[in-house]
GROMACS .gro file of C-alpha atoms in nm:
model
  227
    1UNK     CA    1   3.353  21.562  10.202
    2UNK     CA    2   3.660  21.656  10.406
    3UNK     CA    3   3.771  21.291  10.404
    4UNK     CA    4   3.732  21.275  10.025
    5UNK     CA    5   3.942  21.589   9.981
    6UNK     CA    6   4.209  21.446  10.213
    7UNK     CA    7   4.209  21.118  10.018
    8UNK     CA    8   4.240  21.297   9.683
    9UNK     CA    9   4.518  21.519   9.816
   10UNK     CA   10   4.705  21.216   9.950
   11UNK     CA   11   4.680  21.033   9.617
   12UNK     CA   12   4.797  21.344   9.433
   13UNK     CA   13   5.099  21.380   9.662
   14UNK     CA   14   5.189  21.013   9.619
   15UNK     CA   15   5.166  21.049   9.242
   16UNK     CA   16   5.398  21.348   9.253
   17UNK     CA   17   5.648  21.159   9.469
   18UNK     CA   18   5.644  20.861   9.233
   19UNK     CA   19   5.700  21.087   8.932
   20UNK     CA   20   5.993  21.254   9.108
   21UNK     CA   21   6.139  20.916   9.205
   22UNK     CA   22   6.145  20.807   8.842
   23UNK     CA   23   6.268  21.140   8.706
   24UNK     CA   24   6.634  21.046   8.735
   25UNK     CA   25   6.923  21.029   8.494
   26UNK     CA   26   6.967  20.696   8.313
   27UNK     CA   27   7.222  20.456   8.455
   28UNK     CA   28   7.563  20.514   8.299
   29UNK     CA   29   7.683  20.253   8.052
   30UNK     CA   30   8.049  20.351   8.049
   31UNK     CA   31   8.305  20.473   8.301
   32UNK     CA   32   8.252  20.838   8.209
   33UNK     CA   33   8.118  21.054   7.926
   34UNK     CA   34   8.292  21.392   7.896
   35UNK     CA   35   8.062  21.654   7.743
   36UNK     CA   36   8.151  21.822   7.414
   37UNK     CA   37   7.994  22.112   7.229
   38UNK     CA   38   8.123  21.982   6.896
   39UNK     CA   39   7.902  21.696   6.772
   40UNK     CA   40   8.155  21.624   6.497
   41UNK     CA   41   8.401  21.514   6.764
   42UNK     CA   42   8.147  21.318   6.969
   43UNK     CA   43   8.263  20.957   6.990
   44UNK     CA   44   8.046  20.781   7.247
   45UNK     CA   45   7.692  20.805   7.373
   46UNK     CA   46   7.546  20.638   7.683
   47UNK     CA   47   7.473  20.325   7.484
   48UNK     CA   48   7.484  20.285   7.108
   49UNK     CA   49   7.304  20.466   6.828
   50UNK     CA   50   6.983  20.293   6.720
   51UNK     CA   51   6.901  20.156   6.378
   52UNK     CA   52   6.572  20.260   6.220
   53UNK     CA   53   6.326  19.995   6.347
   54UNK     CA   54   6.198  19.948   5.992
   55UNK     CA   55   6.548  19.841   5.888
   56UNK     CA   56   6.591  19.582   6.165
   57UNK     CA   57   6.620  19.214   6.071
   58UNK     CA   58   6.605  18.885   6.265
   59UNK     CA   59   6.985  18.873   6.246
   60UNK     CA   60   7.000  19.181   6.470
   61UNK     CA   61   6.853  18.969   6.752
   62UNK     CA   62   7.059  18.655   6.693
   63UNK     CA   63   7.400  18.533   6.810
   64UNK     CA   64   7.556  18.200   6.726
   65UNK     CA   65   7.848  18.031   6.894
   66UNK     CA   66   7.805  18.003   7.271
   67UNK     CA   67   7.820  17.625   7.233
   68UNK     CA   68   8.184  17.655   7.123
   69UNK     CA   69   8.444  17.632   7.403
   70UNK     CA   70   8.688  17.922   7.417
   71UNK     CA   71   9.060  17.862   7.458
   72UNK     CA   72   9.183  17.851   7.816
   73UNK     CA   73   9.550  17.834   7.722
   74UNK     CA   74   9.656  18.133   7.929
   75UNK     CA   75   9.816  18.195   8.267
   76UNK     CA   76   9.482  18.192   8.450
   77UNK     CA   77   9.334  17.897   8.263
   78UNK     CA   78   9.003  18.067   8.189
   79UNK     CA   79   8.819  18.261   7.922
   80UNK     CA   80   8.500  18.469   7.905
   81UNK     CA   81   8.288  18.506   7.592
   82UNK     CA   82   8.059  18.806   7.640
   83UNK     CA   83   7.745  18.859   7.433
   84UNK     CA   84   7.661  19.230   7.434
   85UNK     CA   85   7.533  19.488   7.184
   86UNK     CA   86   7.880  19.480   7.028
   87UNK     CA   87   7.806  19.134   6.884
   88UNK     CA   88   7.427  19.110   6.932
   89UNK     CA   89   7.296  19.449   6.826
   90UNK     CA   90   6.940  19.383   6.940
   91UNK     CA   91   7.052  19.391   7.304
   92UNK     CA   92   7.108  19.767   7.286
   93UNK     CA   93   6.898  19.953   7.549
   94UNK     CA   94   6.755  19.627   7.691
   95UNK     CA   95   6.974  19.632   8.002
   96UNK     CA   96   7.108  19.276   7.986
   97UNK     CA   97   7.401  19.074   7.856
   98UNK     CA   98   7.517  18.714   7.886
   99UNK     CA   99   7.852  18.540   7.903
  100UNK     CA  100   7.998  18.194   7.866
  101UNK     CA  101   8.281  18.116   8.109
  102UNK     CA  102   8.528  17.839   8.026
  103UNK     CA  103   8.772  17.698   8.282
  104UNK     CA  104   9.068  17.467   8.240
  105UNK     CA  105   9.127  17.230   8.532
  106UNK     CA  106   9.202  17.458   8.830
  107UNK     CA  107   9.142  17.761   8.608
  108UNK     CA  108   9.059  18.091   8.774
  109UNK     CA  109   8.864  18.405   8.693
  110UNK     CA  110   9.050  18.627   8.936
  111UNK     CA  111   8.885  18.869   9.180
  112UNK     CA  112   8.704  19.141   8.988
  113UNK     CA  113   8.398  19.363   8.996
  114UNK     CA  114   8.124  19.461   8.752
  115UNK     CA  115   8.061  19.829   8.829
  116UNK     CA  116   7.731  19.837   8.641
  117UNK     CA  117   7.578  19.491   8.683
  118UNK     CA  118   7.462  19.214   8.911
  119UNK     CA  119   7.572  18.871   8.784
  120UNK     CA  120   7.370  18.548   8.803
  121UNK     CA  121   7.615  18.258   8.761
  122UNK     CA  122   7.502  17.908   8.657
  123UNK     CA  123   7.729  17.603   8.639
  124UNK     CA  124   7.671  17.386   8.332
  125UNK     CA  125   7.951  17.139   8.398
  126UNK     CA  126   8.221  17.094   8.660
  127UNK     CA  127   8.280  17.198   9.020
  128UNK     CA  128   8.351  17.566   9.080
  129UNK     CA  129   8.437  17.749   9.401
  130UNK     CA  130   8.285  18.098   9.394
  131UNK     CA  131   8.254  18.388   9.632
  132UNK     CA  132   8.210  18.760   9.680
  133UNK     CA  133   8.323  19.006   9.944
  134UNK     CA  134   8.104  19.276  10.093
  135UNK     CA  135   8.183  19.645  10.094
  136UNK     CA  136   8.348  19.783  10.409
  137UNK     CA  137   8.130  19.714  10.711
  138UNK     CA  138   8.072  19.930  11.018
  139UNK     CA  139   8.337  19.735  11.210
  140UNK     CA  140   8.588  19.796  10.932
  141UNK     CA  141   8.580  19.437  10.808
  142UNK     CA  142   8.464  19.270  10.488
  143UNK     CA  143   8.260  18.950  10.491
  144UNK     CA  144   8.319  18.669  10.243
  145UNK     CA  145   8.024  18.473  10.103
  146UNK     CA  146   8.156  18.161   9.929
  147UNK     CA  147   8.019  17.831   9.804
  148UNK     CA  148   8.124  17.525   9.607
  149UNK     CA  149   7.892  17.487   9.308
  150UNK     CA  150   7.818  17.181   9.098
  151UNK     CA  151   7.630  17.127   8.774
  152UNK     CA  152   7.296  17.307   8.780
  153UNK     CA  153   7.379  17.528   9.078
  154UNK     CA  154   7.320  17.904   9.065
  155UNK     CA  155   7.492  18.185   9.259
  156UNK     CA  156   7.443  18.561   9.245
  157UNK     CA  157   7.712  18.829   9.271
  158UNK     CA  158   7.567  19.168   9.372
  159UNK     CA  159   7.653  19.468   9.158
  160UNK     CA  160   7.990  19.627   9.222
  161UNK     CA  161   8.120  19.372   9.474
  162UNK     CA  162   8.450  19.189   9.432
  163UNK     CA  163   8.397  18.825   9.333
  164UNK     CA  164   8.582  18.528   9.184
  165UNK     CA  165   8.533  18.183   9.030
  166UNK     CA  166   8.780  17.892   9.060
  167UNK     CA  167   8.749  17.551   8.897
  168UNK     CA  168   8.850  17.309   9.172
  169UNK     CA  169   8.799  17.002   8.954
  170UNK     CA  170   9.045  16.796   8.753
  171UNK     CA  171   8.839  16.841   8.436
  172UNK     CA  172   8.730  17.151   8.240
  173UNK     CA  173   8.428  17.343   8.368
  174UNK     CA  174   8.169  17.560   8.194
  175UNK     CA  175   7.931  17.821   8.331
  176UNK     CA  176   7.693  18.083   8.197
  177UNK     CA  177   7.629  18.425   8.349
  178UNK     CA  178   7.345  18.669   8.303
  179UNK     CA  179   7.432  19.033   8.374
  180UNK     CA  180   7.193  19.319   8.445
  181UNK     CA  181   7.354  19.568   8.206
  182UNK     CA  182   7.427  19.573   7.836
  183UNK     CA  183   7.775  19.696   7.934
  184UNK     CA  184   7.852  19.556   8.281
  185UNK     CA  185   8.216  19.659   8.277
  186UNK     CA  186   8.488  19.464   8.454
  187UNK     CA  187   8.762  19.576   8.691
  188UNK     CA  188   9.015  19.300   8.760
  189UNK     CA  189   9.155  19.394   9.099
  190UNK     CA  190   9.514  19.278   9.050
  191UNK     CA  191   9.542  19.434   8.704
  192UNK     CA  192   9.387  19.762   8.813
  193UNK     CA  193   9.603  19.802   9.124
  194UNK     CA  194   9.937  19.673   8.997
  195UNK     CA  195   9.904  19.712   8.621
  196UNK     CA  196   9.750  20.055   8.567
  197UNK     CA  197   9.913  20.293   8.320
  198UNK     CA  198  10.069  20.513   8.438
  199UNK     CA  199  10.138  20.302   8.747
  200UNK     CA  200  10.007  20.391   9.090
  201UNK     CA  201  10.282  20.540   9.305
  202UNK     CA  202  10.491  20.282   9.490
  203UNK     CA  203  10.454  20.502   9.799
  204UNK     CA  204  10.077  20.461   9.783
  205UNK     CA  205  10.089  20.084   9.740
  206UNK     CA  206  10.355  20.017  10.004
  207UNK     CA  207  10.141  20.203  10.256
  208UNK     CA  208   9.814  20.044  10.144
  209UNK     CA  209   9.940  19.684  10.137
  210UNK     CA  210  10.205  19.717  10.410
  211UNK     CA  211  10.469  19.567  10.180
  212UNK     CA  212  10.826  19.660  10.093
  213UNK     CA  213  10.883  19.873   9.786
  214UNK     CA  214  11.072  19.587   9.621
  215UNK     CA  215  10.769  19.359   9.648
  216UNK     CA  216  10.542  19.627   9.503
  217UNK     CA  217  10.776  19.685   9.209
  218UNK     CA  218  10.789  19.310   9.146
  219UNK     CA  219  10.408  19.290   9.142
  220UNK     CA  220  10.387  19.589   8.910
  221UNK     CA  221  10.630  19.419   8.672
  222UNK     CA  222  10.410  19.107   8.671
  223UNK     CA  223  10.091  19.296   8.588
  224UNK     CA  224  10.216  19.578   8.368
  225UNK     CA  225  10.093  19.583   8.009
  226UNK     CA  226  10.289  19.347   7.790
  227UNK     CA  227  10.423  19.138   8.078
   0.00000   0.00000   0.00000
C-alpha cells in the first residue's frame, strides 16, 4: 500500500513538472512587441491574425513560383526568395518557412544569423561552400564548422549562429532551405554593424575591431543605407 501511494505521488509530481515545463510564453515571432493599452493603435501581434477557418480556401495553402530563378545581378551575386505567411497565408502559426537561394558564379550570401530559426540547407545544383561559427566558447574562441556541398547534400545551421553560403563554382547554383519559424528573421552581420541607422559610434567600432577610425568610417560609408 505504501509503495502504491509512493508511486501515485511520484506520477503526480512528474505530471505537475511536465505541465509547468510547457506553461511558457510562446516563442517570439518578431524582434520585440511593445505593449499598448489602445487596441486602435495596435499594429502587430506575435504572428498574424487568423482568417475564419470556414472562409479558408485551397489557395491559402498554395504558393507558386519557386521554380523560377531570382535575379542575382547585385553586388553579392545572390538572392533569397522566402515563402512565409506573408505570401503563403496557410503557414501562419505552423512554425515553418522555406526559401529558395539563387547564386551567380562565386555569389555569396554573406555571414548572417536567423535569431528565431534553425536552417536546413539542401543543394539542388552547383557546388557551395557553407559554414557556421559557434557562440563564444569557454576559452574565448569561436569554432568554425564548414563543408563543401554538392548536389543533393544537406547541411544544418543551428538557430542564432552566424553562417554563410558561397558558390565556389563557375556556374550558377541553387539551394533550398527549410526554417523552423514562420518568421526566422535575418541579421546580416556587416550591414548590422556598419550600416545601422543611426550608426554605431566610431569609438565603439574602432575599439571592437582594433581598426583606425578612417577604416571604420570607410566601412560605414560602404554599408550605409543607399550606398
